[in-house]
């Protein structure tokens, strides 16, 4: 409730539903938008309209795209036989920012979760199995989050695919720039177990 | 850079310009919007479009409104002769949430600032003087922020109006629920000077 006109109140309510924004920051954002309505709010409304009409999921990998097949799946340069499995599009973007992986992706759309009743068929796991059969895949790289659900999912996928293809996962250890004093026990244990000769 | 289609990158760039959002939270917000494009993104785009076309400043007090004169200035019930002077519409909303002030407002649109070359004519101060002359005003309540610029502005307005009308300002002291241990020296000093008999 802001005592603002009802259109503005409705806009604040919707903005407050975005992750990272609460009622207070939504009010601030909307006031900022209204102050800059010509140069920011109008273009933002148009950009949202455009994206909401064109954005869709790539039919092959689940990446967000404006075409049925995303640019990575469409690019012949990325057909090196490697598929990197990620939970979410945000993880795919993070991998792309690192600019080190040259293959294609497969976005699961979440992780297996007994608690939330999410099984393999709620995720894009059957499609991954299909791709391994249909495309010339030499390696499936599991880049799932190091959470319990993420690791359960990785385990499940590995069991289903390891007869057909080489399945690997990201290394665990000390992050670059990380200080031991701030690391949790699990990470230190993993890093010690996977120690390498210098 | 997210390697997303350029429409989506453009949307992320614009979202990142909102106060309280950075590149990372803008990416998260946009992914959330794309996931909920039917139930959240489309209505949000339409709400923004509507507000960007209808929102304007009240010609009388500077409040945000969808009409030339805002609902508070238009309401006869609020014509009790009191004008509460605030820096910004966010402050007006905060006063309205407290639901204790029954008069009208005057939104300055900022504070005097020598550093940023903001003088009285960059703010809505001349209009305030006109209102005091034209409307039947019995009291001007300065509800400006307790910052140096805010207090300078309050001082300037008081000097200009105190011959014509009673000018008051919000009391300074210990906030409700506040603990002395966490208060700054200035607040404790102000609260001690303004002490009242119990």
Tab-separated table of C-alpha atoms in Angstrom:
chain	number	residue	atom	x	y	z
A	1	UNK	CA	0.000	0.000	0.000
A	2	UNK	CA	1.531	3.283	-1.078
A	3	UNK	CA	-1.520	5.478	-1.603
A	4	UNK	CA	-0.305	5.740	-5.196
A	5	UNK	CA	-2.763	5.397	-8.099
A	6	UNK	CA	-3.860	1.771	-8.501
A	7	UNK	CA	-1.932	1.226	-11.770
A	8	UNK	CA	1.282	2.171	-9.971
A	9	UNK	CA	0.414	-0.005	-6.965
A	10	UNK	CA	-0.191	-2.938	-9.328
A	11	UNK	CA	3.170	-2.354	-10.994
A	12	UNK	CA	4.928	-2.273	-7.603
A	13	UNK	CA	3.214	-5.544	-6.608
A	14	UNK	CA	4.447	-7.249	-9.780
A	15	UNK	CA	7.987	-5.904	-9.445
A	16	UNK	CA	8.075	-7.144	-5.839
A	17	UNK	CA	7.585	-10.697	-7.155
A	18	UNK	CA	10.953	-10.653	-8.950
A	19	UNK	CA	13.744	-12.546	-7.196
A	20	UNK	CA	15.994	-10.166	-5.269
A	21	UNK	CA	13.349	-7.458	-4.948
A	22	UNK	CA	11.035	-6.951	-1.992
A	23	UNK	CA	8.217	-4.439	-1.478
A	24	UNK	CA	10.649	-1.681	-0.496
A	25	UNK	CA	13.097	-2.110	-3.359
A	26	UNK	CA	10.172	-2.557	-5.777
A	27	UNK	CA	8.855	0.851	-4.688
A	28	UNK	CA	12.291	2.393	-5.240
A	29	UNK	CA	12.622	0.737	-8.653
A	30	UNK	CA	9.177	1.904	-9.761
A	31	UNK	CA	9.837	5.493	-8.630
A	32	UNK	CA	13.105	5.395	-10.570
A	33	UNK	CA	11.265	4.036	-13.619
A	34	UNK	CA	8.617	6.761	-13.391
A	35	UNK	CA	11.284	9.463	-13.146
A	36	UNK	CA	12.971	8.049	-16.246
A	37	UNK	CA	9.795	6.985	-18.004
A	38	UNK	CA	10.906	8.238	-21.391
A	39	UNK	CA	14.434	6.859	-21.485
A	40	UNK	CA	14.082	3.716	-19.365
A	41	UNK	CA	10.521	2.629	-18.574
A	42	UNK	CA	9.125	2.822	-22.098
A	43	UNK	CA	12.078	0.918	-23.693
A	44	UNK	CA	12.010	-1.611	-20.843
A	45	UNK	CA	8.292	-2.249	-21.358
A	46	UNK	CA	8.905	-2.742	-25.070
A	47	UNK	CA	11.896	-5.047	-24.489
A	48	UNK	CA	9.827	-7.164	-22.091
A	49	UNK	CA	6.975	-7.333	-24.547
A	50	UNK	CA	9.353	-8.442	-27.296
A	51	UNK	CA	11.108	-11.064	-25.179
A	52	UNK	CA	7.869	-12.424	-23.722
A	53	UNK	CA	6.650	-13.035	-27.258
A	54	UNK	CA	9.841	-14.465	-28.770
A	55	UNK	CA	11.613	-16.295	-25.937
A	56	UNK	CA	11.247	-20.073	-25.921
A	57	UNK	CA	13.194	-23.142	-24.947
A	58	UNK	CA	15.509	-24.764	-27.477
A	59	UNK	CA	13.790	-28.008	-28.517
A	60	UNK	CA	17.118	-29.817	-28.443
A	61	UNK	CA	18.881	-28.684	-25.264
A	62	UNK	CA	16.448	-26.525	-23.260
A	63	UNK	CA	18.559	-23.347	-23.529
A	64	UNK	CA	16.623	-20.076	-23.786
A	65	UNK	CA	16.428	-18.894	-27.348
A	66	UNK	CA	14.367	-16.862	-29.747
A	67	UNK	CA	14.392	-19.679	-32.296
A	68	UNK	CA	13.282	-23.314	-32.063
A	69	UNK	CA	16.919	-24.454	-32.029
A	70	UNK	CA	19.332	-22.264	-30.050
A	71	UNK	CA	22.456	-20.752	-31.604
A	72	UNK	CA	24.747	-23.220	-29.799
A	73	UNK	CA	22.852	-26.292	-31.023
A	74	UNK	CA	22.657	-24.766	-34.503
A	75	UNK	CA	26.405	-24.070	-34.703
A	76	UNK	CA	28.436	-26.796	-36.430
A	77	UNK	CA	31.530	-25.485	-34.615
A	78	UNK	CA	30.074	-26.679	-31.311
A	79	UNK	CA	29.532	-30.244	-32.562
A	80	UNK	CA	32.678	-31.668	-30.952
A	81	UNK	CA	30.930	-34.641	-29.370
A	82	UNK	CA	30.866	-33.157	-25.850
A	83	UNK	CA	27.638	-32.410	-23.992
A	84	UNK	CA	27.781	-30.373	-20.794
A	85	UNK	CA	24.798	-31.083	-18.539
A	86	UNK	CA	23.655	-28.124	-16.383
A	87	UNK	CA	20.698	-27.607	-14.076
A	88	UNK	CA	19.592	-24.244	-15.331
A	89	UNK	CA	20.114	-21.650	-18.057
A	90	UNK	CA	21.925	-19.440	-15.503
A	91	UNK	CA	24.535	-22.220	-15.173
A	92	UNK	CA	24.854	-22.438	-18.968
A	93	UNK	CA	25.479	-18.671	-19.077
A	94	UNK	CA	28.104	-19.014	-16.321
A	95	UNK	CA	29.885	-21.738	-18.349
A	96	UNK	CA	29.746	-19.560	-21.479
A	97	UNK	CA	31.220	-16.588	-19.591
A	98	UNK	CA	34.189	-18.771	-18.666
A	99	UNK	CA	34.485	-19.360	-22.447
A	100	UNK	CA	36.397	-22.593	-22.010
A	101	UNK	CA	33.860	-25.229	-23.063
A	102	UNK	CA	33.522	-25.694	-26.825
A	103	UNK	CA	30.802	-28.341	-27.020
A	104	UNK	CA	27.038	-28.267	-26.623
A	105	UNK	CA	24.813	-28.126	-23.576
A	106	UNK	CA	21.861	-29.919	-22.075
A	107	UNK	CA	19.733	-27.963	-19.595
A	108	UNK	CA	17.902	-30.301	-17.194
A	109	UNK	CA	15.564	-27.651	-15.817
A	110	UNK	CA	16.199	-28.598	-12.177
A	111	UNK	CA	17.353	-31.556	-10.136
A	112	UNK	CA	15.768	-34.799	-9.012
A	113	UNK	CA	14.037	-34.236	-5.704
A	114	UNK	CA	12.040	-36.841	-3.802
A	115	UNK	CA	10.667	-34.116	-1.532
A	116	UNK	CA	9.245	-32.051	-4.398
A	117	UNK	CA	8.210	-35.186	-6.356
A	118	UNK	CA	10.535	-34.326	-9.243
A	119	UNK	CA	11.551	-37.494	-11.091
A	120	UNK	CA	13.563	-37.998	-14.307
A	121	UNK	CA	10.505	-37.356	-16.466
A	122	UNK	CA	9.903	-33.949	-14.903
A	123	UNK	CA	13.413	-33.023	-16.054
A	124	UNK	CA	14.993	-33.223	-19.512
A	125	UNK	CA	16.716	-36.542	-18.667
A	126	UNK	CA	14.935	-38.810	-21.217
A	127	UNK	CA	15.803	-36.250	-23.914
A	128	UNK	CA	19.461	-36.417	-22.814
A	129	UNK	CA	19.434	-40.210	-23.218
A	130	UNK	CA	17.885	-39.746	-26.682
A	131	UNK	CA	20.588	-37.283	-27.652
A	132	UNK	CA	23.354	-39.626	-26.539
A	133	UNK	CA	21.830	-42.284	-28.792
A	134	UNK	CA	21.143	-40.002	-31.766
A	135	UNK	CA	24.070	-37.533	-31.830
A	136	UNK	CA	27.708	-38.611	-32.063
A	137	UNK	CA	28.455	-37.976	-28.394
A	138	UNK	CA	31.876	-38.901	-27.032
A	139	UNK	CA	31.592	-37.431	-23.538
A	140	UNK	CA	28.904	-36.197	-21.165
A	141	UNK	CA	30.267	-33.651	-18.666
A	142	UNK	CA	28.098	-33.247	-15.579
A	143	UNK	CA	28.320	-29.614	-14.410
A	144	UNK	CA	25.646	-29.861	-11.725
A	145	UNK	CA	25.697	-27.858	-8.523
A	146	UNK	CA	27.586	-29.397	-5.598
A	147	UNK	CA	24.387	-29.715	-3.552
A	148	UNK	CA	22.845	-32.997	-2.365
A	149	UNK	CA	20.099	-32.871	-5.020
A	150	UNK	CA	22.629	-31.921	-7.701
A	151	UNK	CA	24.908	-34.805	-6.817
A	152	UNK	CA	21.978	-37.269	-6.620
A	153	UNK	CA	20.973	-36.199	-10.113
A	154	UNK	CA	24.555	-36.547	-11.378
A	155	UNK	CA	24.709	-40.055	-9.916
A	156	UNK	CA	21.418	-41.039	-11.568
A	157	UNK	CA	22.496	-39.739	-14.990
A	158	UNK	CA	25.906	-41.407	-14.719
A	159	UNK	CA	24.270	-44.773	-13.939
A	160	UNK	CA	22.008	-44.457	-16.973
A	161	UNK	CA	24.662	-43.384	-19.442
A	162	UNK	CA	27.985	-44.899	-18.407
A	163	UNK	CA	27.460	-48.029	-20.505
A	164	UNK	CA	27.051	-45.914	-23.611
A	165	UNK	CA	29.403	-42.971	-23.231
A	166	UNK	CA	32.217	-41.551	-21.101
A	167	UNK	CA	30.643	-39.573	-18.226
A	168	UNK	CA	32.734	-37.052	-16.299
A	169	UNK	CA	31.995	-34.356	-13.756
A	170	UNK	CA	33.583	-31.016	-12.828
A	171	UNK	CA	36.529	-31.269	-10.408
A	172	UNK	CA	35.897	-30.277	-6.815
A	173	UNK	CA	38.503	-28.421	-4.791
A	174	UNK	CA	39.740	-25.051	-3.607
A	175	UNK	CA	38.322	-22.192	-5.745
A	176	UNK	CA	40.863	-19.861	-7.406
A	177	UNK	CA	41.581	-17.026	-4.984
A	178	UNK	CA	40.005	-19.010	-2.149
A	179	UNK	CA	41.425	-18.948	1.360
A	180	UNK	CA	41.538	-22.212	3.305
A	181	UNK	CA	40.426	-20.440	6.465
A	182	UNK	CA	37.092	-19.551	4.830
A	183	UNK	CA	36.438	-22.933	3.180
A	184	UNK	CA	34.034	-25.505	4.577
A	185	UNK	CA	35.235	-28.938	5.720
A	186	UNK	CA	33.626	-30.723	2.762
A	187	UNK	CA	35.578	-28.698	0.208
A	188	UNK	CA	38.871	-29.178	2.064
A	189	UNK	CA	38.208	-32.940	2.282
A	190	UNK	CA	37.415	-33.117	-1.448
A	191	UNK	CA	40.484	-31.063	-2.351
A	192	UNK	CA	42.754	-33.208	-0.179
A	193	UNK	CA	41.413	-36.479	-1.609
A	194	UNK	CA	41.867	-35.219	-5.177
A	195	UNK	CA	45.364	-33.815	-4.518
A	196	UNK	CA	47.790	-33.821	-7.440
A	197	UNK	CA	51.568	-34.039	-7.687
A	198	UNK	CA	53.041	-30.591	-8.393
B	1	UNK	CA	27.468	-10.732	-21.762
B	2	UNK	CA	25.524	-13.939	-21.329
B	3	UNK	CA	25.659	-15.461	-24.812
B	4	UNK	CA	21.865	-15.137	-24.751
B	5	UNK	CA	19.999	-13.831	-27.803
B	6	UNK	CA	20.545	-10.077	-28.169
B	7	UNK	CA	16.957	-9.154	-27.213
B	8	UNK	CA	17.446	-10.940	-23.890
B	9	UNK	CA	20.868	-9.346	-23.357
B	10	UNK	CA	19.324	-5.924	-23.993
B	11	UNK	CA	16.591	-6.658	-21.445
B	12	UNK	CA	19.174	-7.731	-18.850
B	13	UNK	CA	21.167	-4.524	-19.467
B	14	UNK	CA	18.084	-2.395	-18.868
B	15	UNK	CA	17.035	-4.308	-15.753
B	16	UNK	CA	20.569	-3.893	-14.365
B	17	UNK	CA	20.044	-0.112	-14.440
B	18	UNK	CA	17.284	-0.289	-11.823
B	19	UNK	CA	18.310	0.736	-8.306
B	20	UNK	CA	19.018	-2.319	-6.155
B	21	UNK	CA	19.759	-4.605	-9.122
B	22	UNK	CA	23.202	-5.365	-10.538
B	23	UNK	CA	24.180	-7.466	-13.561
B	24	UNK	CA	23.884	-10.707	-11.600
B	25	UNK	CA	20.489	-10.062	-10.042
B	26	UNK	CA	19.245	-8.653	-13.366
B	27	UNK	CA	20.139	-11.976	-15.025
B	28	UNK	CA	18.283	-13.870	-12.310
B	29	UNK	CA	15.257	-11.597	-12.607
B	30	UNK	CA	15.142	-11.949	-16.401
B	31	UNK	CA	15.420	-15.759	-16.238
B	32	UNK	CA	12.572	-15.749	-13.708
B	33	UNK	CA	10.533	-13.508	-16.012
B	34	UNK	CA	11.160	-15.776	-19.013
B	35	UNK	CA	10.112	-18.844	-17.021
B	36	UNK	CA	6.899	-17.065	-16.031
B	37	UNK	CA	6.462	-15.169	-19.269
B	38	UNK	CA	2.737	-15.824	-19.481
B	39	UNK	CA	1.728	-15.033	-15.925
B	40	UNK	CA	4.315	-12.399	-14.967
B	41	UNK	CA	6.361	-10.972	-17.837
B	42	UNK	CA	3.499	-10.160	-20.184
B	43	UNK	CA	1.359	-8.462	-17.472
B	44	UNK	CA	4.436	-6.623	-16.172
B	45	UNK	CA	5.250	-5.321	-19.667
B	46	UNK	CA	1.658	-4.137	-20.049
B	47	UNK	CA	1.608	-2.519	-16.600
B	48	UNK	CA	4.841	-0.660	-17.382
B	49	UNK	CA	3.504	0.476	-20.714
B	50	UNK	CA	0.327	1.753	-19.047
B	51	UNK	CA	2.147	3.549	-16.231
B	52	UNK	CA	4.759	5.065	-18.543
B	53	UNK	CA	1.946	6.604	-20.579
B	54	UNK	CA	-0.270	7.800	-17.734
B	55	UNK	CA	2.090	8.690	-14.858
B	56	UNK	CA	2.799	12.367	-14.383
B	57	UNK	CA	3.559	14.842	-11.630
B	58	UNK	CA	0.697	16.565	-9.827
B	59	UNK	CA	0.773	20.187	-11.052
B	60	UNK	CA	0.049	21.412	-7.528
B	61	UNK	CA	2.276	19.364	-5.204
B	62	UNK	CA	4.605	17.228	-7.375
B	63	UNK	CA	3.180	13.879	-6.174
B	64	UNK	CA	3.053	11.105	-8.755
B	65	UNK	CA	-0.377	10.747	-10.218
B	66	UNK	CA	-2.273	9.617	-13.283
B	67	UNK	CA	-4.227	12.866	-13.361
B	68	UNK	CA	-3.081	16.501	-13.549
B	69	UNK	CA	-4.066	17.039	-9.898
B	70	UNK	CA	-3.329	14.112	-7.558
B	71	UNK	CA	-6.025	12.494	-5.413
B	72	UNK	CA	-4.702	14.132	-2.224
B	73	UNK	CA	-4.745	17.652	-3.675
B	74	UNK	CA	-8.178	16.939	-5.206
B	75	UNK	CA	-9.675	15.738	-1.921
B	76	UNK	CA	-11.515	18.409	0.067
B	77	UNK	CA	-11.030	16.267	3.207
B	78	UNK	CA	-7.293	16.940	3.064
B	79	UNK	CA	-7.740	20.741	2.961
B	80	UNK	CA	-7.057	21.282	6.673
B	81	UNK	CA	-4.536	24.067	6.138
B	82	UNK	CA	-1.466	21.909	6.769
B	83	UNK	CA	1.201	21.305	4.122
B	84	UNK	CA	3.816	18.634	4.757
B	85	UNK	CA	7.004	19.311	2.768
B	86	UNK	CA	8.941	16.188	1.686
B	87	UNK	CA	11.973	15.664	-0.521
B	88	UNK	CA	10.640	12.851	-2.641
B	89	UNK	CA	7.520	10.846	-3.496
B	90	UNK	CA	8.983	7.897	-1.562
B	91	UNK	CA	8.870	10.075	1.574
B	92	UNK	CA	5.270	11.031	0.820
B	93	UNK	CA	4.391	7.324	0.565
B	94	UNK	CA	6.164	6.679	3.884
B	95	UNK	CA	4.105	9.440	5.556
B	96	UNK	CA	0.889	8.036	4.040
B	97	UNK	CA	1.714	4.519	5.325
B	98	UNK	CA	1.955	5.983	8.832
B	99	UNK	CA	-1.584	7.297	8.143
B	100	UNK	CA	-1.310	10.030	10.756
B	101	UNK	CA	-1.054	13.189	8.642
B	102	UNK	CA	-4.383	14.491	7.359
B	103	UNK	CA	-3.279	17.513	5.345
B	104	UNK	CA	-1.714	17.946	1.921
B	105	UNK	CA	1.842	17.539	0.708
B	106	UNK	CA	4.462	19.407	-1.225
B	107	UNK	CA	7.169	17.331	-2.917
B	108	UNK	CA	10.367	19.369	-3.434
B	109	UNK	CA	12.004	16.893	-5.796
B	110	UNK	CA	15.341	16.918	-3.976
B	111	UNK	CA	17.345	19.145	-1.657
B	112	UNK	CA	19.389	22.283	-2.103
B	113	UNK	CA	22.956	21.324	-2.893
B	114	UNK	CA	25.773	23.734	-3.642
B	115	UNK	CA	27.918	20.848	-4.876
B	116	UNK	CA	25.378	19.706	-7.467
B	117	UNK	CA	24.368	23.299	-8.306
B	118	UNK	CA	20.793	22.739	-7.155
B	119	UNK	CA	19.245	26.034	-6.057
B	120	UNK	CA	15.664	26.863	-4.988
B	121	UNK	CA	14.513	27.200	-8.616
B	122	UNK	CA	15.656	23.654	-9.475
B	123	UNK	CA	13.299	22.460	-6.723
B	124	UNK	CA	9.609	23.121	-6.205
B	125	UNK	CA	10.340	25.875	-3.626
B	126	UNK	CA	8.875	28.878	-5.538
B	127	UNK	CA	5.696	26.851	-6.051
B	128	UNK	CA	5.554	26.217	-2.281
B	129	UNK	CA	5.766	29.961	-1.623
B	130	UNK	CA	2.954	30.519	-4.162
B	131	UNK	CA	0.808	27.874	-2.448
B	132	UNK	CA	1.298	29.481	0.949
B	133	UNK	CA	0.099	32.772	-0.557
B	134	UNK	CA	-2.804	31.297	-2.535
B	135	UNK	CA	-4.198	28.478	-0.338
B	136	UNK	CA	-5.422	28.990	3.206
B	137	UNK	CA	-2.325	27.487	4.831
B	138	UNK	CA	-2.031	27.537	8.618
B	139	UNK	CA	1.110	25.426	9.055
B	140	UNK	CA	4.005	24.160	6.948
B	141	UNK	CA	5.515	20.959	8.408
B	142	UNK	CA	9.042	20.248	7.173
B	143	UNK	CA	9.493	16.466	6.931
B	144	UNK	CA	12.895	16.550	5.263
B	145	UNK	CA	15.558	13.920	5.792
B	146	UNK	CA	17.903	14.503	8.728
B	147	UNK	CA	20.901	14.891	6.409
B	148	UNK	CA	23.017	18.018	6.017
B	149	UNK	CA	21.411	18.897	2.661
B	150	UNK	CA	17.956	18.150	4.043
B	151	UNK	CA	18.484	20.389	7.052
B	152	UNK	CA	19.989	23.181	4.909
B	153	UNK	CA	16.885	23.057	2.737
B	154	UNK	CA	14.613	23.081	5.787
B	155	UNK	CA	16.453	26.135	7.118
B	156	UNK	CA	16.124	27.949	3.772
B	157	UNK	CA	12.381	27.256	3.518
B	158	UNK	CA	11.789	28.266	7.139
B	159	UNK	CA	13.551	31.598	6.555
B	160	UNK	CA	11.408	32.307	3.508
B	161	UNK	CA	8.079	31.378	5.037
B	162	UNK	CA	8.222	32.081	8.756
B	163	UNK	CA	6.913	35.656	8.349
B	164	UNK	CA	3.819	34.336	6.603
B	165	UNK	CA	2.954	31.060	8.286
B	166	UNK	CA	3.803	28.785	11.212
B	167	UNK	CA	6.703	26.528	10.158
B	168	UNK	CA	7.452	23.338	12.119
B	169	UNK	CA	9.638	20.304	11.572
B	170	UNK	CA	9.472	16.649	12.620
B	171	UNK	CA	10.801	15.934	16.113
B	172	UNK	CA	14.223	14.306	16.354
B	173	UNK	CA	14.952	11.679	18.980
B	174	UNK	CA	15.126	7.988	19.761
B	175	UNK	CA	13.152	5.903	17.199
B	176	UNK	CA	10.438	3.599	18.569
B	177	UNK	CA	12.038	0.233	19.332
B	178	UNK	CA	15.504	1.808	19.098
B	179	UNK	CA	18.285	0.798	21.459
B	180	UNK	CA	20.555	3.507	22.846
B	181	UNK	CA	23.606	1.322	22.331
B	182	UNK	CA	23.041	1.339	18.558
B	183	UNK	CA	22.217	5.050	18.203
B	184	UNK	CA	24.688	7.624	16.916
B	185	UNK	CA	25.887	10.499	19.117
B	186	UNK	CA	23.935	13.095	17.136
B	187	UNK	CA	20.591	11.368	17.765
B	188	UNK	CA	21.322	10.927	21.487
B	189	UNK	CA	22.315	14.595	21.741
B	190	UNK	CA	19.115	15.680	19.939
B	191	UNK	CA	16.961	13.404	22.102
B	192	UNK	CA	18.555	14.664	25.329
B	193	UNK	CA	18.168	18.339	24.363
B	194	UNK	CA	14.494	17.794	23.475
B	195	UNK	CA	13.750	15.743	26.632
B	196	UNK	CA	10.234	15.978	28.037
B	197	UNK	CA	8.815	15.620	31.515
B	198	UNK	CA	7.147	12.217	31.942
